Short mmCIF file of C-alpha atoms in Angstrom, two decimals:
data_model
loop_
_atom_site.label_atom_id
_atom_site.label_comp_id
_atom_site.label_asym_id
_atom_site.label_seq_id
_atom_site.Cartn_x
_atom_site.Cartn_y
_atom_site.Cartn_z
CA UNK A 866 -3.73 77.24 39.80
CA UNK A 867 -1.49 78.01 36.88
CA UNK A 868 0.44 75.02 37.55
CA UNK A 869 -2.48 72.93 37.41
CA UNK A 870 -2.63 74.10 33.78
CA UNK A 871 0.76 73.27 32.90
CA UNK A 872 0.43 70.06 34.48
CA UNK A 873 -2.75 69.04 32.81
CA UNK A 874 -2.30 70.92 29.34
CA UNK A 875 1.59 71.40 29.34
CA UNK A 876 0.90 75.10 28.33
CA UNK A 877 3.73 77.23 29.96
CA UNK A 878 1.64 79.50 31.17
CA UNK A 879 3.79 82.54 33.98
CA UNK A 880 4.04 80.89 37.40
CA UNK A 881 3.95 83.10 40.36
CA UNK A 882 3.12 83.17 44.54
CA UNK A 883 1.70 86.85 44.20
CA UNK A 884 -1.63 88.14 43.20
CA UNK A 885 -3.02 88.38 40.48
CA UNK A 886 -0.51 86.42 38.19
CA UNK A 887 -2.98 85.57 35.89
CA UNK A 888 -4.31 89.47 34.02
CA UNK A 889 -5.66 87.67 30.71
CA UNK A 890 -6.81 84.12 30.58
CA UNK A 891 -4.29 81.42 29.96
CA UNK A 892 -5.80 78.58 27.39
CA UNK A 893 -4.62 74.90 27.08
CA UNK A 894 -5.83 71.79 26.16
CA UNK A 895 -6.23 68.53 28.69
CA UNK A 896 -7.02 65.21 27.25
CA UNK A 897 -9.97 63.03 28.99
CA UNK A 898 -9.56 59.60 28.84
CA UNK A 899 -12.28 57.28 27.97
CA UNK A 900 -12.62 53.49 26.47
CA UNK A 901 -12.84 53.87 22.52
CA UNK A 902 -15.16 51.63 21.17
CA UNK A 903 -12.51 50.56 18.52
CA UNK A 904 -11.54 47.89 21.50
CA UNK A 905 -15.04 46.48 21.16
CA UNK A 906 -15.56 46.48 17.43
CA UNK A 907 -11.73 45.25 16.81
CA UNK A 908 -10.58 48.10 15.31
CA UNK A 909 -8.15 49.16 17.74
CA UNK A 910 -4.67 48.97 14.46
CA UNK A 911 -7.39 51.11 12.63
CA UNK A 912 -8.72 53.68 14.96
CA UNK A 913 -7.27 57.55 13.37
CA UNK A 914 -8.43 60.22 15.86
CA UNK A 915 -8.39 63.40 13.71
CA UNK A 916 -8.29 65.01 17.27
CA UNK A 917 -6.86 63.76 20.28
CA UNK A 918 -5.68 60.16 20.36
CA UNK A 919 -5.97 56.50 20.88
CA UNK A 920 -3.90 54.51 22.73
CA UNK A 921 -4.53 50.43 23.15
CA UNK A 922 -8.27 51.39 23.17
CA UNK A 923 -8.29 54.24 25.76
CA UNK A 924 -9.43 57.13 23.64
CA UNK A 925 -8.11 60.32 24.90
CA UNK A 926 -10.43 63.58 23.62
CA UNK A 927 -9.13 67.15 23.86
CA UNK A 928 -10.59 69.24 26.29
CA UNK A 929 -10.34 73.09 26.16
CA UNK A 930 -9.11 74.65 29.65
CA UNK A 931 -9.14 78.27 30.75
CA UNK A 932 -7.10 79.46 33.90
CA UNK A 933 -9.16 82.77 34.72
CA UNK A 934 -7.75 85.85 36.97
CA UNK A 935 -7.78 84.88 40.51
CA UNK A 936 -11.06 85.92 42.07
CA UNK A 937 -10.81 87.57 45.96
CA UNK A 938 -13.44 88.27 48.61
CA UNK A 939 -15.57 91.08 47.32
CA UNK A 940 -15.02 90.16 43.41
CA UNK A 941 -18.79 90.50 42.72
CA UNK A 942 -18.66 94.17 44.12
CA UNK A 943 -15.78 94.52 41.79
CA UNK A 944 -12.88 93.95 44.03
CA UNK A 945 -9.53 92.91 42.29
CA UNK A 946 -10.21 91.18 39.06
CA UNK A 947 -13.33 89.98 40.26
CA UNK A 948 -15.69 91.14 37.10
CA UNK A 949 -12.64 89.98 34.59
CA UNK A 950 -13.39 86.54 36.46
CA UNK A 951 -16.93 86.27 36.61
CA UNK A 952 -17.41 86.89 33.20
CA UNK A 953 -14.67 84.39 32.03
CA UNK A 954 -16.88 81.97 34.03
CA UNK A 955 -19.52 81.69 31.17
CA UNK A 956 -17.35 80.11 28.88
CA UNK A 957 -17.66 77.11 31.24
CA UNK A 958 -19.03 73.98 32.04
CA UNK A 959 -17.25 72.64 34.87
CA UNK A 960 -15.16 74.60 37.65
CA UNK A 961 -12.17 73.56 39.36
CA UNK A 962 -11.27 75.23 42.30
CA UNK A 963 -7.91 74.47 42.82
CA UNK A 964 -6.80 75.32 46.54
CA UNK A 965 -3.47 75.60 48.25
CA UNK A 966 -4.15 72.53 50.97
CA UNK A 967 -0.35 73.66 52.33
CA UNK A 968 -1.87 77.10 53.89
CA UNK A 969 1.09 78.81 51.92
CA UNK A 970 -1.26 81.14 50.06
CA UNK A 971 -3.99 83.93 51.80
CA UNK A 972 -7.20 84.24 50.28
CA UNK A 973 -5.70 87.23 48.57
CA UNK A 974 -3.14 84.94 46.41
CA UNK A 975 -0.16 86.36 48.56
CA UNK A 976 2.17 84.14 50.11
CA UNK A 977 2.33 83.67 53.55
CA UNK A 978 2.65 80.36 55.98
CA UNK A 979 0.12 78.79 57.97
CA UNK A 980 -2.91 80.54 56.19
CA UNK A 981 -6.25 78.18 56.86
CA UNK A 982 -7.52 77.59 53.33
CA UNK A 983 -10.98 75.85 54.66
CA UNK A 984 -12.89 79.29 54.04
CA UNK A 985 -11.91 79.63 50.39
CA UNK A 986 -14.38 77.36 49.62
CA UNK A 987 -16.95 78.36 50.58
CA UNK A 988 -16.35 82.50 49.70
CA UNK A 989 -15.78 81.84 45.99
CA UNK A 990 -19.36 79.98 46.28
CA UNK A 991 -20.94 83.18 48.00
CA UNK A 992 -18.84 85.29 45.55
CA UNK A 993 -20.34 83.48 42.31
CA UNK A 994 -23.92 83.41 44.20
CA UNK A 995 -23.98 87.41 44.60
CA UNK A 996 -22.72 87.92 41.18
CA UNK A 997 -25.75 85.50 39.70
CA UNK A 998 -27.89 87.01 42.34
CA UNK A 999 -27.36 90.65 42.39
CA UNK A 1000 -27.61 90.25 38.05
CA UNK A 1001 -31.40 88.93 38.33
CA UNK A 1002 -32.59 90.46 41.76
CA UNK A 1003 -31.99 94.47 40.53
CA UNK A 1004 -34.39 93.42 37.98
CA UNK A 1005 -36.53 91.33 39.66
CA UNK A 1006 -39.83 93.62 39.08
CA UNK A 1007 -39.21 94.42 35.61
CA UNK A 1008 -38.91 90.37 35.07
CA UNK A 1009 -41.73 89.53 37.00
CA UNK A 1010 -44.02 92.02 35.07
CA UNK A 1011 -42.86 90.69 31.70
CA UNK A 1012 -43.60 86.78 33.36
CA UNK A 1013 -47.15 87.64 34.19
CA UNK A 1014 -48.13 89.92 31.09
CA UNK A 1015 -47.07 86.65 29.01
CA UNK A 1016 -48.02 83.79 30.98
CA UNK A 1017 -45.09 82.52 30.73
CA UNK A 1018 -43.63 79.36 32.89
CA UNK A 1019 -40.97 79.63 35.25
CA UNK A 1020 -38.29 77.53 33.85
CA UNK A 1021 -39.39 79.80 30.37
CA UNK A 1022 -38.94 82.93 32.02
CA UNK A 1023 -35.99 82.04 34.33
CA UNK A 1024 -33.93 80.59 31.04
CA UNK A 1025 -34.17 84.21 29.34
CA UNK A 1026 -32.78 85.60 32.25
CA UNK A 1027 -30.01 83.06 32.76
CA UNK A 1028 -28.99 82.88 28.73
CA UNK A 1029 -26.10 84.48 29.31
CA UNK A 1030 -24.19 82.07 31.22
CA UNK A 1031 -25.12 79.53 28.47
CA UNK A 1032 -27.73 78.00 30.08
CA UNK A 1033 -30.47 75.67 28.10
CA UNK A 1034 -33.83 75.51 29.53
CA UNK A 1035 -33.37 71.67 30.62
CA UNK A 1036 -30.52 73.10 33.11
CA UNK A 1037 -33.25 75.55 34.14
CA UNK A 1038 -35.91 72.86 34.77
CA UNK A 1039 -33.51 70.72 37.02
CA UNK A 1040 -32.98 73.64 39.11
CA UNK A 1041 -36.57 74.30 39.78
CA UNK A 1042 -36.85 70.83 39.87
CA UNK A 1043 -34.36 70.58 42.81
CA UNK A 1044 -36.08 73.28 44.87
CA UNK A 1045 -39.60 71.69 44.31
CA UNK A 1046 -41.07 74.25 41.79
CA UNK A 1047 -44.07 73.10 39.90
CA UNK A 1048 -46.16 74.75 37.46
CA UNK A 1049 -48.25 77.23 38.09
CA UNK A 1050 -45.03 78.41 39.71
CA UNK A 1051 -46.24 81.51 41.52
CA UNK A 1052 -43.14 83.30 40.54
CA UNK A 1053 -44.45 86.68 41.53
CA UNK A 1054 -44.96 85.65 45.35
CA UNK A 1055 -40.86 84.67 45.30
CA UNK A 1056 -39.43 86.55 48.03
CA UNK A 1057 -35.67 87.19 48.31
CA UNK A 1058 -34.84 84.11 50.30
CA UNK A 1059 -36.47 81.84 47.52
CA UNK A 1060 -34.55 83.43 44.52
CA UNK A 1061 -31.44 83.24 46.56
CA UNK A 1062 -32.46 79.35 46.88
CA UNK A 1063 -33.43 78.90 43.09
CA UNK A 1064 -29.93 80.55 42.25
CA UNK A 1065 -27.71 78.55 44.71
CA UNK A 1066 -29.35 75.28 42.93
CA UNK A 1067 -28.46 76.52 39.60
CA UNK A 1068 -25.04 77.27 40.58
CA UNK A 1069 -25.15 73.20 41.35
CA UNK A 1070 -26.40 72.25 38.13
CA UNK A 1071 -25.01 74.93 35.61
CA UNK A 1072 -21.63 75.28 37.36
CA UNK A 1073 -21.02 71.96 38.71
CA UNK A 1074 -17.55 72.47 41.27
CA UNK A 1075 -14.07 70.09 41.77
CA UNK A 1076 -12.19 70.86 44.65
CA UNK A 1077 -8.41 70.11 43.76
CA UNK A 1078 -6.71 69.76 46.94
CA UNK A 1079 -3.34 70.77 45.41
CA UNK A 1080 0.30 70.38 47.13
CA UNK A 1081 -0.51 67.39 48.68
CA UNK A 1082 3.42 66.65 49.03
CA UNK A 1083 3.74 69.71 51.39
CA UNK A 1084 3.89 68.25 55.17
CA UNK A 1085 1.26 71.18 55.98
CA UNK A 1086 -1.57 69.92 53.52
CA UNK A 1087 -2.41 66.88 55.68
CA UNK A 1088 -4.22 68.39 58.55
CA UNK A 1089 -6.08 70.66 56.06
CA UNK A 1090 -6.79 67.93 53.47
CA UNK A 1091 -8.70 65.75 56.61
CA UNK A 1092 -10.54 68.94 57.80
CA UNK A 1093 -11.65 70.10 54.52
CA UNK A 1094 -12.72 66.24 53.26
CA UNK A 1095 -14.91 66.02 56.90
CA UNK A 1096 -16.55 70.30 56.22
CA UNK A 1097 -17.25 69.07 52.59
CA UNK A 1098 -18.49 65.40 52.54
CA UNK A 1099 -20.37 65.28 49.53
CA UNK A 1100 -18.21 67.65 47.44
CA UNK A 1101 -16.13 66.11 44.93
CA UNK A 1102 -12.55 66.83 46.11
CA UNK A 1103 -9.78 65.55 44.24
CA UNK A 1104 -6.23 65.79 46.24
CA UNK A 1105 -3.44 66.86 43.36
CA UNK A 1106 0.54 67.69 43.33
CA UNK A 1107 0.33 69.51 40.36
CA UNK A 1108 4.13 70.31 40.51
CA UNK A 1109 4.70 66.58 41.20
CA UNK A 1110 2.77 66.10 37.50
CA UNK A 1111 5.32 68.62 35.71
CA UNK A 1112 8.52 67.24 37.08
CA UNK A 1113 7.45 63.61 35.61
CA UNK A 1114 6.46 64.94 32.51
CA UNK A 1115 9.61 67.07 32.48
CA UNK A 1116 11.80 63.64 32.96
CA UNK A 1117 9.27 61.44 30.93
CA UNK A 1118 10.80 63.81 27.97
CA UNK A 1119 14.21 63.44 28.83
CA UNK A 1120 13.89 59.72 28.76
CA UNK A 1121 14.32 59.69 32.72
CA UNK A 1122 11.62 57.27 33.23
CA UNK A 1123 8.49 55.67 31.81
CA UNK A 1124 5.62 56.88 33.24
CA UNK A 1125 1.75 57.87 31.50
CA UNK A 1126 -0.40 60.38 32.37
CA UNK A 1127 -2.48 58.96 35.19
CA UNK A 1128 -0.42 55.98 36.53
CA UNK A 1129 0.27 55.80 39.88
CA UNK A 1130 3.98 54.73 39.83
CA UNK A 1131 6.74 55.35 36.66
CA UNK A 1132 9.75 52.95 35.99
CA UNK A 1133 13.13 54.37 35.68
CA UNK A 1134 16.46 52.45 34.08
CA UNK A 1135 17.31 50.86 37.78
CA UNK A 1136 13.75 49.61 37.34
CA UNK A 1137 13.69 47.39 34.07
CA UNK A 1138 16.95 47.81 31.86
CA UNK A 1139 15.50 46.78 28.86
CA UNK A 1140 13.77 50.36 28.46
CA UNK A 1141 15.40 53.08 26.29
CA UNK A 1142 15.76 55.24 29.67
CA UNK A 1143 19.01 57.01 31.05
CA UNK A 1144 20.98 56.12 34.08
CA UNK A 1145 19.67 58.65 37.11
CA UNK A 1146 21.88 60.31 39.03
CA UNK A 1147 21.57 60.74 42.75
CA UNK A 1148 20.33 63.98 43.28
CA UNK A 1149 17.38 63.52 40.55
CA UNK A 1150 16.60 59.88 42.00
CA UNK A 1151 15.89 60.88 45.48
CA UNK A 1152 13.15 63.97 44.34
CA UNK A 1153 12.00 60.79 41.92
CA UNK A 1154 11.45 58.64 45.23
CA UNK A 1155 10.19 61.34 47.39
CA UNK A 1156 7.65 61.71 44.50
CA UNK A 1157 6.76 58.06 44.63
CA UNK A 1158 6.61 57.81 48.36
CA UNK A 1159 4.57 61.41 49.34
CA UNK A 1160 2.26 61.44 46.04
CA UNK A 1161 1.97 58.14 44.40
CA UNK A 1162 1.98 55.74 46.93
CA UNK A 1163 -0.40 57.81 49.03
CA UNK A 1164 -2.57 59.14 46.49
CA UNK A 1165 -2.68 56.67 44.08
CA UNK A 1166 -0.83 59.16 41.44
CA UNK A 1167 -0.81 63.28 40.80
CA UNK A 1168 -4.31 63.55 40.95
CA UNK A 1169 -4.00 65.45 37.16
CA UNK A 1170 -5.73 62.65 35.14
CA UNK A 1171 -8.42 61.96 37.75
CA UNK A 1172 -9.37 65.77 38.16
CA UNK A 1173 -10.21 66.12 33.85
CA UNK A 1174 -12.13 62.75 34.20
CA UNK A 1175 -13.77 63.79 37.56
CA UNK A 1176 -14.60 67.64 35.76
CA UNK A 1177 -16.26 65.48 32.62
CA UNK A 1178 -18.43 63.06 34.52
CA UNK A 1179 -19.85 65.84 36.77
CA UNK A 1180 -21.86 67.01 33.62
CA UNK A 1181 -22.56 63.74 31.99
CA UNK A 1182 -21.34 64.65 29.07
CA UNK A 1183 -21.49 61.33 26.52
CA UNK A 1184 -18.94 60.26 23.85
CA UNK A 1185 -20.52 60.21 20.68
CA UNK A 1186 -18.75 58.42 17.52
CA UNK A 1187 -20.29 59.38 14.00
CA UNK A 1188 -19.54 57.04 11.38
CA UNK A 1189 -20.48 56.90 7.43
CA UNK A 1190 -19.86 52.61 7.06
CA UNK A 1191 -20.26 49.90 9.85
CA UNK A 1192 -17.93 47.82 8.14
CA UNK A 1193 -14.96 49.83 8.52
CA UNK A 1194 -16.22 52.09 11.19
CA UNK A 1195 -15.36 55.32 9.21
CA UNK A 1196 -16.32 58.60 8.62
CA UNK A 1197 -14.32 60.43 5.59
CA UNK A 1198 -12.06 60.12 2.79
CA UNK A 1199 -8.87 59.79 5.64
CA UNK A 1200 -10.02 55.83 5.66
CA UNK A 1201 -9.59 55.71 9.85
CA UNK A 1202 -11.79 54.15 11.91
CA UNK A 1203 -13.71 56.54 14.55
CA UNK A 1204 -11.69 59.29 13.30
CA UNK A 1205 -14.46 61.59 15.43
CA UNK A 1206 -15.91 61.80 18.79
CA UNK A 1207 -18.00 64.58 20.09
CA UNK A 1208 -18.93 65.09 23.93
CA UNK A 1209 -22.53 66.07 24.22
CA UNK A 1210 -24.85 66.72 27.28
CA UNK A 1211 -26.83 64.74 28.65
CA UNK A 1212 -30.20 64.26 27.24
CA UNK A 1213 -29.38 65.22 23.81
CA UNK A 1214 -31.32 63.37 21.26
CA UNK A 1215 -30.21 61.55 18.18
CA UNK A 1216 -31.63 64.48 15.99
CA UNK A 1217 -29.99 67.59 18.33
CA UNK A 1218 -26.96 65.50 17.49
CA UNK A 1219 -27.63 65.64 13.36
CA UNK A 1220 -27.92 68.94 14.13
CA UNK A 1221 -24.30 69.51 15.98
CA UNK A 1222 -22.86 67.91 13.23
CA UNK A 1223 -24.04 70.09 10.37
CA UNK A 1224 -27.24 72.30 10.08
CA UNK A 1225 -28.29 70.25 7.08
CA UNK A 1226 -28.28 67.12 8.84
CA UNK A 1227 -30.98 68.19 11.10
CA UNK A 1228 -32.85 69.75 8.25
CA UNK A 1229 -33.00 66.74 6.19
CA UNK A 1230 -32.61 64.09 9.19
CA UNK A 1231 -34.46 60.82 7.85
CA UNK A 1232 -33.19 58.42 10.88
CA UNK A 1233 -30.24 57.27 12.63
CA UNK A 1234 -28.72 53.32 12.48
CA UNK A 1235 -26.78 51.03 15.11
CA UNK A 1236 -23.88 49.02 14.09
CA UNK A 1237 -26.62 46.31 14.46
CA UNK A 1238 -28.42 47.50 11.93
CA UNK A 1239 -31.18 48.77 14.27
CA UNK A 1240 -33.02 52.06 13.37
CA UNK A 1241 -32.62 54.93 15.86
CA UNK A 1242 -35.99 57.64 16.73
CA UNK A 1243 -35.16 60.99 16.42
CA UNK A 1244 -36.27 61.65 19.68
CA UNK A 1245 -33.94 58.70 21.48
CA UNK A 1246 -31.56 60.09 23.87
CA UNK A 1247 -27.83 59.37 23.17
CA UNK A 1248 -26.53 57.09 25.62
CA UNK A 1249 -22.99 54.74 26.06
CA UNK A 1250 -24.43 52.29 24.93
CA UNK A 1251 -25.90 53.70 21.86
CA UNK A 1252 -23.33 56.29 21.34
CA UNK A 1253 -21.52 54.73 18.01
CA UNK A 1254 -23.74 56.50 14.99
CA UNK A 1255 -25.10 56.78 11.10
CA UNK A 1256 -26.70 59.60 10.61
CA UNK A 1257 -29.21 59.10 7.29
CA UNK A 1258 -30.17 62.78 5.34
CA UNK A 1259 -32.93 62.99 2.92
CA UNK A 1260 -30.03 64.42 0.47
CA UNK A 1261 -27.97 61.44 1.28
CA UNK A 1262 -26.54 59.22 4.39
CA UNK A 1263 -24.17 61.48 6.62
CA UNK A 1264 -21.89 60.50 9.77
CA UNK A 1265 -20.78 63.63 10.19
#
């Protein structure tokens, strides 16, 4: 798990085959990569991230990551770090599980050797269910009597409840949507069995899951990596050598080889001795090839870059590009093109966007323009392919 980080944030967060390694949350910051619309508008010499970067039109945006205290059976009845975990969890909007496909950790985080990791799966689920569940359910009557003294709807009532992990009523709706709730609802005739139902399809929609099938090099991880892929067919599972990720950065620094985040092979000096790369020596080429031959050639790379876009797409999340002048495509006094980009939800509308940008914006919102010159409603949702911006204020025009 903490490798995972390193490998996708190069933190140096502490490493360690014991419980519990993690006591306080370890932050980094991943980069998701994602065409920049410089390529289209030929701006690509111009484009000046202010955050993140751009390289040959493949924007990359920084994504915050947070490797929480490992979470055992019985966390939601307080067991190891298990509340420490669960509240970390509201901070986010995608989880990756990241599991040990060798069998060379327990479900306890100890190390051990041909440990079955197929169940881990689905106990962190159950884990996160009872810990949503048990929050609403000791409640329950108090929340229905508040529903029916003020008429309100389900999804109105439900996204009180559920404010706490960050939820916005739209999430709420989808879930009742998902479980065929309709208004009236009848929320005072919910039984146990339903609630448990309406809270296992909000786990789907407000905590949205990657499995990371990590150590994929390991000889052991095969047979587990097939049996978990058949158990969990429409899960999206991502198989990772998040070690594998760290050693090529580690030689990509030393000038070892050439090799970007995401490829699935590197070059070395042997390879193409026109590159500024030093000679390899034995011992460092053959854990080079063993790389290339038990990760890259068989899983099409580390797995790293694929699990950030993988975690992005699973909420929808658009791109958005705020600019002041079509001309130049920019947004300050810095003079870069596309110098911002903002990821927002899906089914945010040209005027929640104003408002992300500045208060004021929102306040004073007049309308919104294409690079074509087209005016944009208020109410339009922000899309790809209307996701490059001018915001116009009533106290003056605004991209960001």
């Amino acid at each position: 798990k903490i490798s995972f980080l390193n490998a996708a944030t190069e933190a140096n967060a502490k490493i360690g085959n014991y419980p519990f390694t993690t006591i306080e949350p370890n932050y980094g910051v991943t980069l998701f990569h994602t065409p920049c619309p410089c390529a289209k508008y030929g701006k690509t010499d111009a484009c000046r991230p202010r955050y993140g970067k751009c390289v040959k039109g493949v924007r990359q945006i920084p994504i915050k990551m947070l490797d929480v205290a490992g979470l055992v059976p019985g966390a939601s009845e307080g067991k190891g770090l298990g509340n420490q975990f669960l509240d970390d969890l509201r901070q986010a909007d995608v989880l990756l599980h990241v599991i040990d496909a060798s069998g060379m950790t327990n479900e306890k985080g100890e190390e051990t050797v041909g440990y079955d990791p197929i169940n881990d799966i689905q106990w962190l689920e159950d884990e996160i269910h009872s810990w949503i569940f048990n929050n609403l359910w000791k409640k329950w009557g108090n929340i229905l009597r508040r529903h029916l003294a003020t008429k309100s709807s389900a999804a109105n009532t439900l996204q009180l409840q559920l404010s706490g992990y960050g939820t916005r009523i739209v999430q709420v709706q989808q879930t009742l949507d998902s479980v065929g709730v309709k208004e009236p609802s009848e929320m005072d005739k919910w039984d146990k069995d339903m609630l448990k139902k309406v809270v296992a399809a909000f786990m789907k929609v407000r905590f949205p899951t990657i499995l990371l099938l990590n150590k994929v090099d390991v000889a052991t991880s095969g047979g587990n990596i097939s049996r978990i892929c058949k158990k969990y067919a429409d899960a999206t599972i991502i198989p990772t050598s998040a070690m594998a990720e760290c050693f090529l950065k580690k030689m990509r620094t030393m000038k070892m080889i050439a090799y970007a985040d995401g490829d699935d092979d590197f070059l070395t000096h042997e390879d193409d001795a026109s590159l500024d790369l030093v000679p390899l020596d034995d011992k460092i080429k053959r854990r080079l090839d063993n790389v290339k031959d038990l990760v890259m050639f068989r899983y099409g790379g580390t797995g790293v870059n694929n699990a950030i876009k993988a975690a992005v797409e699973a909420k929808k999340f658009i791109p958005v590009y705020p600019v002041k002048n079509f001309n130049s495509f920019t947004s300050g006094k810095d003079g870069g093109a596309f110098p911002v980009c903002i990821l927002v939800p899906p089914e945010t509308t040209v005027r929640e966007f104003a408002g992300i940008l500045h208060p004021d914006l929102e306040k004073h919102f007049l309308y919104a323009e294409s690079p074509a010159g087209l005016r944009i409603g208020e109410d339009q949702i922000l899309t790809y392919d209307n996701n490059v911006i001018k915001i116009n204020a009533a106290t003056g025009i605004a991209g960001e």
